[in-house]
Coordinates of C-alpha atoms and ligand atoms in Angstrom, one line a residue:
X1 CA -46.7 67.7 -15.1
X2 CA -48.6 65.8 -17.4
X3 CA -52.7 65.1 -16.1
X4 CA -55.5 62.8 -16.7
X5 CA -58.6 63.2 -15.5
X6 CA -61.0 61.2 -15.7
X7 CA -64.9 62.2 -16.6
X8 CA -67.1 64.1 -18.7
X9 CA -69.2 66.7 -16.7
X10 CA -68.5 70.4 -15.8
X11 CA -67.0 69.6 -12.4
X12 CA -64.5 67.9 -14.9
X13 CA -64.2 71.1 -16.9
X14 CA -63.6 73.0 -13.6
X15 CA -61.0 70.3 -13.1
X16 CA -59.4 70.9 -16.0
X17 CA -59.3 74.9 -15.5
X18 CA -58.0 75.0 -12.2
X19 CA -55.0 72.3 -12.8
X20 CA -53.9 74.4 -16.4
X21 CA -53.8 77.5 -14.1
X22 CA -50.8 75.5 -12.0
X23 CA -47.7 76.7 -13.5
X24 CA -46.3 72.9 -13.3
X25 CA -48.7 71.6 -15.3
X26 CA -48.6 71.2 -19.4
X27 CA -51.5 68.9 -20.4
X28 CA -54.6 68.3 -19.0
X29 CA -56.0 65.7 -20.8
X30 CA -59.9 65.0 -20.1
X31 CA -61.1 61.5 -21.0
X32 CA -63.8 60.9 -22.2
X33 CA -64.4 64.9 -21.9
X34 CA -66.8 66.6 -23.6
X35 CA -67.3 69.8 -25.9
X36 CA -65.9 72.4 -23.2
X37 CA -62.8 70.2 -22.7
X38 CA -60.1 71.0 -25.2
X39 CA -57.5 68.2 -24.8
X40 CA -59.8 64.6 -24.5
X41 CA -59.2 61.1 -24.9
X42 CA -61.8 58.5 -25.6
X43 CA -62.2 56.0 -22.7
X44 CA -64.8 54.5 -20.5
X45 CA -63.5 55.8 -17.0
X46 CA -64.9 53.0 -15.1
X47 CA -62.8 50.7 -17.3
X48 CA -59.5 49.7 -14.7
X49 CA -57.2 48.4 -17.9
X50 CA -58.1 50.9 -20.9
X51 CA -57.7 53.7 -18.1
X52 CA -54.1 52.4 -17.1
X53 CA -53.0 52.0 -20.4
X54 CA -54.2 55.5 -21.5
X55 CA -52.0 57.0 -18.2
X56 CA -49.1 55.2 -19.4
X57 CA -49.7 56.1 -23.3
X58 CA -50.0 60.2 -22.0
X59 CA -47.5 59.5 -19.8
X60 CA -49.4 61.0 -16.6
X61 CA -47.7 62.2 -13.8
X62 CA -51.2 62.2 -11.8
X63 CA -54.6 60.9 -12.9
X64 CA -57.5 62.7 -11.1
X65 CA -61.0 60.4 -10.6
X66 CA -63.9 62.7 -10.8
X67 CA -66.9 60.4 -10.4
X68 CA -67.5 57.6 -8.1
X69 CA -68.9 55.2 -10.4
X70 CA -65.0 54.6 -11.3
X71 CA -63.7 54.5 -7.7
X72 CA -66.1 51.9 -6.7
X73 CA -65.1 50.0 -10.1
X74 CA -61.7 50.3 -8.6
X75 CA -60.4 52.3 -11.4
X76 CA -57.6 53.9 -8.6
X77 CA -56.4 50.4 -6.8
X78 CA -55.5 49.8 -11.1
X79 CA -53.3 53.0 -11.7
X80 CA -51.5 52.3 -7.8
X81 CA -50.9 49.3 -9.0
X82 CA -49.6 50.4 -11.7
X83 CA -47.4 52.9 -9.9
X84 CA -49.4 55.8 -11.2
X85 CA -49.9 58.6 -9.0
X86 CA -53.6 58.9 -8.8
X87 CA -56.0 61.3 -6.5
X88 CA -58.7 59.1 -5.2
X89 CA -59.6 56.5 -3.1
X90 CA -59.6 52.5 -3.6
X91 CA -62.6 50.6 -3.9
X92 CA -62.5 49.5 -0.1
X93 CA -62.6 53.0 0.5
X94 CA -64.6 54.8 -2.1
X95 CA -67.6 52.3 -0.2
X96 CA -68.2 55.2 2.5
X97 CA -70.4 56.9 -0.7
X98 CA -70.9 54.0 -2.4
X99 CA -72.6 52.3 0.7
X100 CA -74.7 53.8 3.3
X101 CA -75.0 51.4 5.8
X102 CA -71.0 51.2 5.5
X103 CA -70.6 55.1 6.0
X104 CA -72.5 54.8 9.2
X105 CA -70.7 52.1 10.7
X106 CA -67.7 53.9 9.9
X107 CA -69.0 57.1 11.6
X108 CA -70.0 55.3 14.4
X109 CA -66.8 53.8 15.2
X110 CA -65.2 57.7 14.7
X111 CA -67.9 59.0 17.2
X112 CA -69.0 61.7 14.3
X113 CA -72.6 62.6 14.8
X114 CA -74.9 61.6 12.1
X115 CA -78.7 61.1 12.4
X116 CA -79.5 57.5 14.3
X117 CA -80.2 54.9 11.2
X118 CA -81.4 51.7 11.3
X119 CA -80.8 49.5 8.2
X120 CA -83.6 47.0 6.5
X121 CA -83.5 44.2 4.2
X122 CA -87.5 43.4 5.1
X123 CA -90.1 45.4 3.7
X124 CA -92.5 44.1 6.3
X125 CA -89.9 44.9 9.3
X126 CA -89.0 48.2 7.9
X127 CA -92.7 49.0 7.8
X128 CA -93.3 48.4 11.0
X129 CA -90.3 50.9 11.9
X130 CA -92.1 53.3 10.0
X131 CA -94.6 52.9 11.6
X132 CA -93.8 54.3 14.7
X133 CA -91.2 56.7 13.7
X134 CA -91.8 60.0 13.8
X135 CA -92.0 62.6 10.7
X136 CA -90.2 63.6 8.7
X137 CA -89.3 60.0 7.5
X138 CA -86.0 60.1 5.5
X139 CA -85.4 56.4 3.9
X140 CA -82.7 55.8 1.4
X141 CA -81.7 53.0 -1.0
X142 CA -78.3 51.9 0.1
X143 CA -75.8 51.7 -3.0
X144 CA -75.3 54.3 -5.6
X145 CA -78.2 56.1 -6.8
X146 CA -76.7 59.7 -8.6
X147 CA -78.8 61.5 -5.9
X148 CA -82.2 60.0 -6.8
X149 CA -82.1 56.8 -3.7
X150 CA -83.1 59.4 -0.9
X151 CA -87.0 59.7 0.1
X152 CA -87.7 63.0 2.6
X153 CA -91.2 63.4 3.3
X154 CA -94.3 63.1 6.3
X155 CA -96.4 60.8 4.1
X156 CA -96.2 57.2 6.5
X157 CA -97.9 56.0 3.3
X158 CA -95.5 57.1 0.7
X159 CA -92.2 56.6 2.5
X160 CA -93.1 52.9 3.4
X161 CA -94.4 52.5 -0.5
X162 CA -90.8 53.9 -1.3
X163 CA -88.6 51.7 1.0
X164 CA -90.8 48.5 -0.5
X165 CA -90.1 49.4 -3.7
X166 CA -86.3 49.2 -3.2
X167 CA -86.5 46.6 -1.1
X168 CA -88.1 44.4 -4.3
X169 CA -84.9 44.4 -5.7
X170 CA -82.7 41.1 -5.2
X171 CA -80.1 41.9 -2.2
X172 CA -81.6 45.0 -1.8
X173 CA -81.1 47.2 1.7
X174 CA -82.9 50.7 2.7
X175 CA -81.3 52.6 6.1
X176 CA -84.0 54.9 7.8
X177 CA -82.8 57.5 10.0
X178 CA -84.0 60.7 11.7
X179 CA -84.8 63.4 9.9
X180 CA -81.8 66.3 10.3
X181 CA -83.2 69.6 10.6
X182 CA -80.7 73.2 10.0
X183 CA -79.1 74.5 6.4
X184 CA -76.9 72.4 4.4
X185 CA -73.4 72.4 3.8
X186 CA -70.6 70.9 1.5
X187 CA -67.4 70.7 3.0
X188 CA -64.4 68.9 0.8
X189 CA -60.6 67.6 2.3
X190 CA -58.4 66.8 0.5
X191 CA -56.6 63.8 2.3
X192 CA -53.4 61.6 1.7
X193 CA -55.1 59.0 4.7
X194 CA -53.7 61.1 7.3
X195 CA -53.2 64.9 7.1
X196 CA -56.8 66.0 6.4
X197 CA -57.4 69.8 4.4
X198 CA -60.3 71.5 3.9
X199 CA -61.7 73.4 1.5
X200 CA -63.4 76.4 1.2
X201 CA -67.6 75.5 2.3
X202 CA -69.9 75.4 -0.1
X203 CA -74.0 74.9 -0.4
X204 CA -75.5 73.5 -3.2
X205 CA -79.1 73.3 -4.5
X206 CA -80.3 69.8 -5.1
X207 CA -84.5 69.9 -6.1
X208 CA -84.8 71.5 -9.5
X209 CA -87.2 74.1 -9.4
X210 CA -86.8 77.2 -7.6
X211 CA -87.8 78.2 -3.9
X212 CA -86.4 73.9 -3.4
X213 CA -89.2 72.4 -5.4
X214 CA -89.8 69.6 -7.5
X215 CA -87.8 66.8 -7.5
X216 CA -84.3 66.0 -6.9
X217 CA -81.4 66.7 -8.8
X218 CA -77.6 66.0 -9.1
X219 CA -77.5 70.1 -8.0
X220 CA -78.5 73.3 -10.0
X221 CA -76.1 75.3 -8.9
X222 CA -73.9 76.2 -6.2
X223 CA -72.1 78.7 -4.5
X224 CA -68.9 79.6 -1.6
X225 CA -68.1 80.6 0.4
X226 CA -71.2 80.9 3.2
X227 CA -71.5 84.7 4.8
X228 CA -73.5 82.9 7.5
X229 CA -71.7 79.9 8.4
X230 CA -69.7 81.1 11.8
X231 CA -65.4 81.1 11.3
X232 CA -65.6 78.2 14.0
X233 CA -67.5 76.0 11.2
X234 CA -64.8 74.0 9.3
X235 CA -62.3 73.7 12.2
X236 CA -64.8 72.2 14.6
X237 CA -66.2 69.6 11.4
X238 CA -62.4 68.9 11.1
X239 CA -62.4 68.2 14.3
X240 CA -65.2 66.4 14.6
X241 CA -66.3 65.0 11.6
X242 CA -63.5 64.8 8.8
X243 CA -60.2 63.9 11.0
X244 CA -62.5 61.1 12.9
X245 CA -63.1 59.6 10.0
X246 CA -60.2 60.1 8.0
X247 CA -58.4 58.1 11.1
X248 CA -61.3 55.7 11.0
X249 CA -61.0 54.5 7.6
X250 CA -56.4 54.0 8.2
X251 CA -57.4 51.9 12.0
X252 CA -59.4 49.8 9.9
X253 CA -57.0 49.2 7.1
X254 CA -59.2 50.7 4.2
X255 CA -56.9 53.9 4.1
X256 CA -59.2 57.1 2.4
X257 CA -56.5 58.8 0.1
X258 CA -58.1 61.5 -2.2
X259 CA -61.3 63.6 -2.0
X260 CA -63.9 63.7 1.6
X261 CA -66.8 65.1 0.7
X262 CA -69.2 66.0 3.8
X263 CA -72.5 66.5 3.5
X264 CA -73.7 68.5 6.6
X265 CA -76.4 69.9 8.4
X266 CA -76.0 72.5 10.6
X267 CA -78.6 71.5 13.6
X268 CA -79.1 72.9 16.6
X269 CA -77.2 70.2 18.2
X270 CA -73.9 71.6 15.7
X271 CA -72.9 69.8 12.8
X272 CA -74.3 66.2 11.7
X273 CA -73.2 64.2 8.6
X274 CA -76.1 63.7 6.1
X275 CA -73.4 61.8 3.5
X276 CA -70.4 61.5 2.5
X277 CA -68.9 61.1 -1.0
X278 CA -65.7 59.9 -2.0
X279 CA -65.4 62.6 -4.6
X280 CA -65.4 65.7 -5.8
X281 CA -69.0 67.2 -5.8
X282 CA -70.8 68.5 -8.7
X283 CA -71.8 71.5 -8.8
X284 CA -69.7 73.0 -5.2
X285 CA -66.4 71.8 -7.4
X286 CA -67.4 74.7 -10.0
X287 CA -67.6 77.6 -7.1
X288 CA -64.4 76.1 -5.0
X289 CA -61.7 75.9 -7.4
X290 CA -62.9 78.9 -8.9
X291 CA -61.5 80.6 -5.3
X292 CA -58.3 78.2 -5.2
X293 CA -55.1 80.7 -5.4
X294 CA -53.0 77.6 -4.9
X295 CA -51.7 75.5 -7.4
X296 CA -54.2 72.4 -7.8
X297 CA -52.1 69.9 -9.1
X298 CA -49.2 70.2 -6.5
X299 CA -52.0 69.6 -4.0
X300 CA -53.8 66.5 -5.7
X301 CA -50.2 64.9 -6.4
X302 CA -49.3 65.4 -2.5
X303 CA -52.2 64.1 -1.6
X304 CA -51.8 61.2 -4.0
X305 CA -48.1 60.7 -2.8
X306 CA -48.6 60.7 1.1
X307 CA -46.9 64.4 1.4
X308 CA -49.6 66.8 2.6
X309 CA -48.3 67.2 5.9
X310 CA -45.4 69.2 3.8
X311 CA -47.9 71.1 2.0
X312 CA -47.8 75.0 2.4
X313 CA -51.6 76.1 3.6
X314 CA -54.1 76.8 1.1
X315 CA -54.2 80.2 -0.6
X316 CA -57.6 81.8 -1.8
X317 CA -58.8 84.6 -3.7
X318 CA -60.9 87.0 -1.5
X319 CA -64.8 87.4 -2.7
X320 CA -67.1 84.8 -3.9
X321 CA -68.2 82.7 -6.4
X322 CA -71.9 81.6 -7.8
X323 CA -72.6 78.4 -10.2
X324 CA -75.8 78.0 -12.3
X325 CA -76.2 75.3 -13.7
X326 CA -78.6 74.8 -17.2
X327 CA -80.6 71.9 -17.3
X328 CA -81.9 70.0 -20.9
X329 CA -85.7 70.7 -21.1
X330 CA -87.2 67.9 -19.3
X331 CA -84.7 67.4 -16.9
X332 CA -84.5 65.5 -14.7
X333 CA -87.6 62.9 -16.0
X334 CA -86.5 63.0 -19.3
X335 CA -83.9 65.2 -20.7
X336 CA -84.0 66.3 -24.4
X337 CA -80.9 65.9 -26.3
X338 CA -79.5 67.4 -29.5
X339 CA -80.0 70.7 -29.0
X340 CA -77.7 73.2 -30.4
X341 CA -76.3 75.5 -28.2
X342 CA -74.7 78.8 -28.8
X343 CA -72.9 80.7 -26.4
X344 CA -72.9 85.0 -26.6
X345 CA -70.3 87.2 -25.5
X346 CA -69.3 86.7 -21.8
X347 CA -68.4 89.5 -19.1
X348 CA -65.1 88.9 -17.4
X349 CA -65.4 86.9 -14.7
X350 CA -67.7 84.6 -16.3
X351 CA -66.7 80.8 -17.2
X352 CA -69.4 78.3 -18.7
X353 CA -68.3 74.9 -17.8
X354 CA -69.7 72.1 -19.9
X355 CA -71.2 69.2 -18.8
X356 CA -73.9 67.3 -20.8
X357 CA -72.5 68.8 -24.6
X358 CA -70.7 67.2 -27.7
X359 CA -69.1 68.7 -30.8
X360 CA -71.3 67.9 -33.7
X361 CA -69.5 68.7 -37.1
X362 CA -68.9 72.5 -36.0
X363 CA -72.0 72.8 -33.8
X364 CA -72.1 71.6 -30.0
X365 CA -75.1 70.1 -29.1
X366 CA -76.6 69.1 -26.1
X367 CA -76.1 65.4 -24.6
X368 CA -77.2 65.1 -20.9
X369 CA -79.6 66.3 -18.3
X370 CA -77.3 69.3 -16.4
X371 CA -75.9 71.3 -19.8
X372 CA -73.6 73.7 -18.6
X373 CA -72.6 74.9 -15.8
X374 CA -72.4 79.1 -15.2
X375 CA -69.6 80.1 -12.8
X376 CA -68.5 83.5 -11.8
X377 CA -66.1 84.7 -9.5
X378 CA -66.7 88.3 -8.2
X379 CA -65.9 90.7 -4.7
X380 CA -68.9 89.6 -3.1
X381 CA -71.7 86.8 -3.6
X382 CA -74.6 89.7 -5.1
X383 CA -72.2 90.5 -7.9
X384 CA -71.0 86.9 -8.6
X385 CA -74.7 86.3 -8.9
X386 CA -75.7 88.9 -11.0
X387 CA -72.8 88.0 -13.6
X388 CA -73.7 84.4 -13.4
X389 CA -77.1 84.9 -14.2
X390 CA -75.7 87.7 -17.1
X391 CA -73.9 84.8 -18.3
X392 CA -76.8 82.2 -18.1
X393 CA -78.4 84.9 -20.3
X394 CA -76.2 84.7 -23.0
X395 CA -76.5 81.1 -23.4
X396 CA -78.9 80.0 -26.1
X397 CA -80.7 76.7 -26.2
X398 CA -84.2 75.3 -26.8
X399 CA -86.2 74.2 -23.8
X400 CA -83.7 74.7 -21.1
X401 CA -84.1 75.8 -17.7
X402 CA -82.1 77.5 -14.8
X403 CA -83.2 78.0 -11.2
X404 CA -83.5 81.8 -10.7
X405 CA -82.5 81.9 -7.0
X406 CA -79.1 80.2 -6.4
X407 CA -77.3 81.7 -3.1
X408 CA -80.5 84.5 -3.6
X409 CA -81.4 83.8 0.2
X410 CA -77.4 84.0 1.0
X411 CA -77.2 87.2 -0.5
X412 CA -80.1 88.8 1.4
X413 CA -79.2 87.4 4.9
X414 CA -81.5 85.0 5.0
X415 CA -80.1 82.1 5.7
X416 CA -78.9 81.4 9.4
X417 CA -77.7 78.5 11.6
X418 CA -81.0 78.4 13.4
X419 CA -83.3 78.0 10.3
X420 CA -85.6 74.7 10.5
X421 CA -85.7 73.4 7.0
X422 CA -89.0 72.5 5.4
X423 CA -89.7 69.4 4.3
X424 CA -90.8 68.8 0.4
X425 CA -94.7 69.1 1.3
X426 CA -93.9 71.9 3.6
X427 CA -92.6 73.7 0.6
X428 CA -95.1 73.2 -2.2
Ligands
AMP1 P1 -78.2 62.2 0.0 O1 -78.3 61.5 -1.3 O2 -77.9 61.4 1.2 O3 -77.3 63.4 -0.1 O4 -79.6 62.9 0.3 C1 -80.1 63.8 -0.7 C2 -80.8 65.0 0.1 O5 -81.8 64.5 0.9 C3 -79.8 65.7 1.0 O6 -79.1 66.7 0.4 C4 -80.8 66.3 2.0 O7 -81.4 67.5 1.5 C5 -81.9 65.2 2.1 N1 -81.6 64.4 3.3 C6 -80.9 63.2 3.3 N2 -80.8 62.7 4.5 C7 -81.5 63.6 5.3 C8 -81.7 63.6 6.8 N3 -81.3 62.6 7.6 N4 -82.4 64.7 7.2 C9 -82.9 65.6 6.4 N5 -82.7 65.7 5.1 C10 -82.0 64.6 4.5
LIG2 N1 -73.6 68.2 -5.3 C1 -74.0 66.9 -4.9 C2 -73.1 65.8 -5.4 O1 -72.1 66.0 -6.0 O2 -73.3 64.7 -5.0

């Protein structure tokens, strides 16, 4: 099997690693790719006719969408039309990441428990909802916004200076819900529209300095599976949250086909949806293949093809696996670029996943905010972190930085289902 897929960051790379260890599969071809990627192809992914003509020229038996930006372009509805076998959803469908509003009319016709939301066009009126909401106010820009459109905080002041400044925009719409209070989880399915699989759960670590301060990030690191989320966990938010809504989105005609990406919080009330995504996520991708025993590609090509109710269950390697991920210095304001980096010798176990790199003559420099990404697989999570962070050491570049306490609290047993989560104030 011949595969494309489609993207340049290290959940790309991990892509490309997990499908070359299927023994049906041989070419991966990354496009565009970047300096960890052998095999690329220069394309704009979001670009529906150069990507169909680069499937048919590598004559790809299944093209693979990691971002959204692409999916929402309609990049996937292209290659179907094409009759190429692609994992991802259509443009229809790729809207329950690409719009808020959309996702929670969507869970609400599924009954899947979210936080209540209310959805504004009107600075005045969704001041005056502010207003007399209670803290924490959580206000988001509806549309895509690489994880920077969410507002969290107990500043009325702030929050409402927030939503009017989306708002200003032309067309613009903010939803304000409830503040959802417990620990975090990533949970992917991979879907054909009906048979729903999940993955192995997954937490990642969004602000960018340690301790979850500073600002917001596309993630830091990552890791899987979680020592304190109950066995019960992912059947009951297949149940309840990814099945619901899987069946949702065929009822309505907009069939989801390809990658579910919940975004949970585990409340007191059991688990609520915070987002979905219509892709892969970056950095969880890095720790959850890493696990996968099972051949990827068969599963993304059943998935693409209507078949996974034939597909054998999911195999997966026992222990755990930690990502770090190294930012540019300056990230996320402003990331530096140009950098050279140099990688030292790695212990087994260890793979560093590029993300923001190029090849420059024979040196790879830097070329984006999150560098690399540090993954390690190991028996259990305290020695997947430690080699991580041995790796992380043996990476050279100028100004970069790391967060020092990925799946740190995991490790120690301090994270548990009844936790109340501080809000960013609280923490700093
Ligand atoms: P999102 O872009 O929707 O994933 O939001 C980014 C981050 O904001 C999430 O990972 C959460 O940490 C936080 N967040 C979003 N919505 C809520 C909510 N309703 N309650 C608490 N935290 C939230
Ligand atoms: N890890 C967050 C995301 O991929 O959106």
């Amino acid at each position: 099997m011949i595969v494309l897929v489609l993207g340049a960051g290290a959940r790309e790379h991990a892509l490309a690693l997990a499908l070359s260890r299927d023994p049906s599969v041989t070419r991966v071809v990354v496009a565009p790719g970047n300096a960890g990627t052998p095999d690329t192809a220069p394309v704009d992914p979001a670009d529906p006719a150069a990507v169909t003509a680069l499937a048919r020229e590598l004559a790809a038996d299944l093209v693979v969408v990691g971002p959204e930006g692409p999916l929402v372009a309609g990049v996937a509805d292209a290659l179907r039309d094409a009759g190429v076998a692609v994992f991802g959803p259509s443009a229809q469908a790729a809207r329950i990441e690409g719009s808020k509003a959309f996702a929670k009319e969507v869970m609400a016709q599924a009954g899947v428990p979210t936080a209540a939301a209310r959805v504004f066009d009107d600075a005045q009126a969704c001041a005056a909802h502010l207003a007399q909401a209670v803290a924490p106010y959580v206000v988001k820009a509806d549309g895509l916004a690489a994880g920077k459109g969410v507002h969290v905080g107990s500043d009325l002041e702030v929050a409402t200076a927030f939503a009017r400044d989306v708002l200003s925009a032309p067309g613009a719409r903010v939803v304000v819900e409830d503040f959802l209070d417990g620990p975090e989880v990533s949970l992917f399915a991979v879907t054909d529209g009906t048979t729903v699989v999940p993955l192995l759960p997954a937490q990642d670590f969004k602000r960018v300095f340690d301790q979850d301060t500073g600002p917001n990030t596309g993630g830091m690191g990552a890791y899987a599976p979680l020592p304190w989320l109950p066995a019960d966990a992912v059947p009951q938010i297949q149940r309840e949250v990814l099945q619901p809504v899987v069946d949702a989105m065929r009822e309505r005609g907009t069939p989801f086909a390809g990658l579910l990406y919940a975004g949970l919080a585990m409340t007191a009330r059991g688990p609520q949806v915070i987002e979905f995504n219509c892709r892969f996520g970056d950095p969880e991708t890095q720790v959850v293949l890493a696990l996968l025993d099972s051949p990827l590609a068969g599963l993304l090509r059943a998935a693409a093809t209507g078949t996974l109710a034939d597909h054998p269950p999911l195999a997966w390697r026992e222990g755990a696996a930690v990502t770090v991920v190294i930012a540019a210095e300056g990230y996320p304001a402003a990331p530096a670029s140009g950098d050279e980096i140099t990688i030292g010798a790695l212990p087994p176990g260890v793979d560093v996943l590029h993300a923001g790199t190029r090849r420059d003559g024979d040196r790879v420099v830097s070329s984006g905010g999150r560098v690399l990404s540090v993954t390690a697989v190991a028996d259990d999570l305290g020695q997947a972190r430690a080699l991580a962070y041995e790796g992380v050491s043996a990476v050279r570049l100028r100004g970069s930085h790391s967060r020092t306490d990925i799946a740190l609290r995991a490790q120690r047993g301090e994270v548990s289902l009844g936790d109340s989560v501080p809000t960013p104030e609280e923490r700093t």
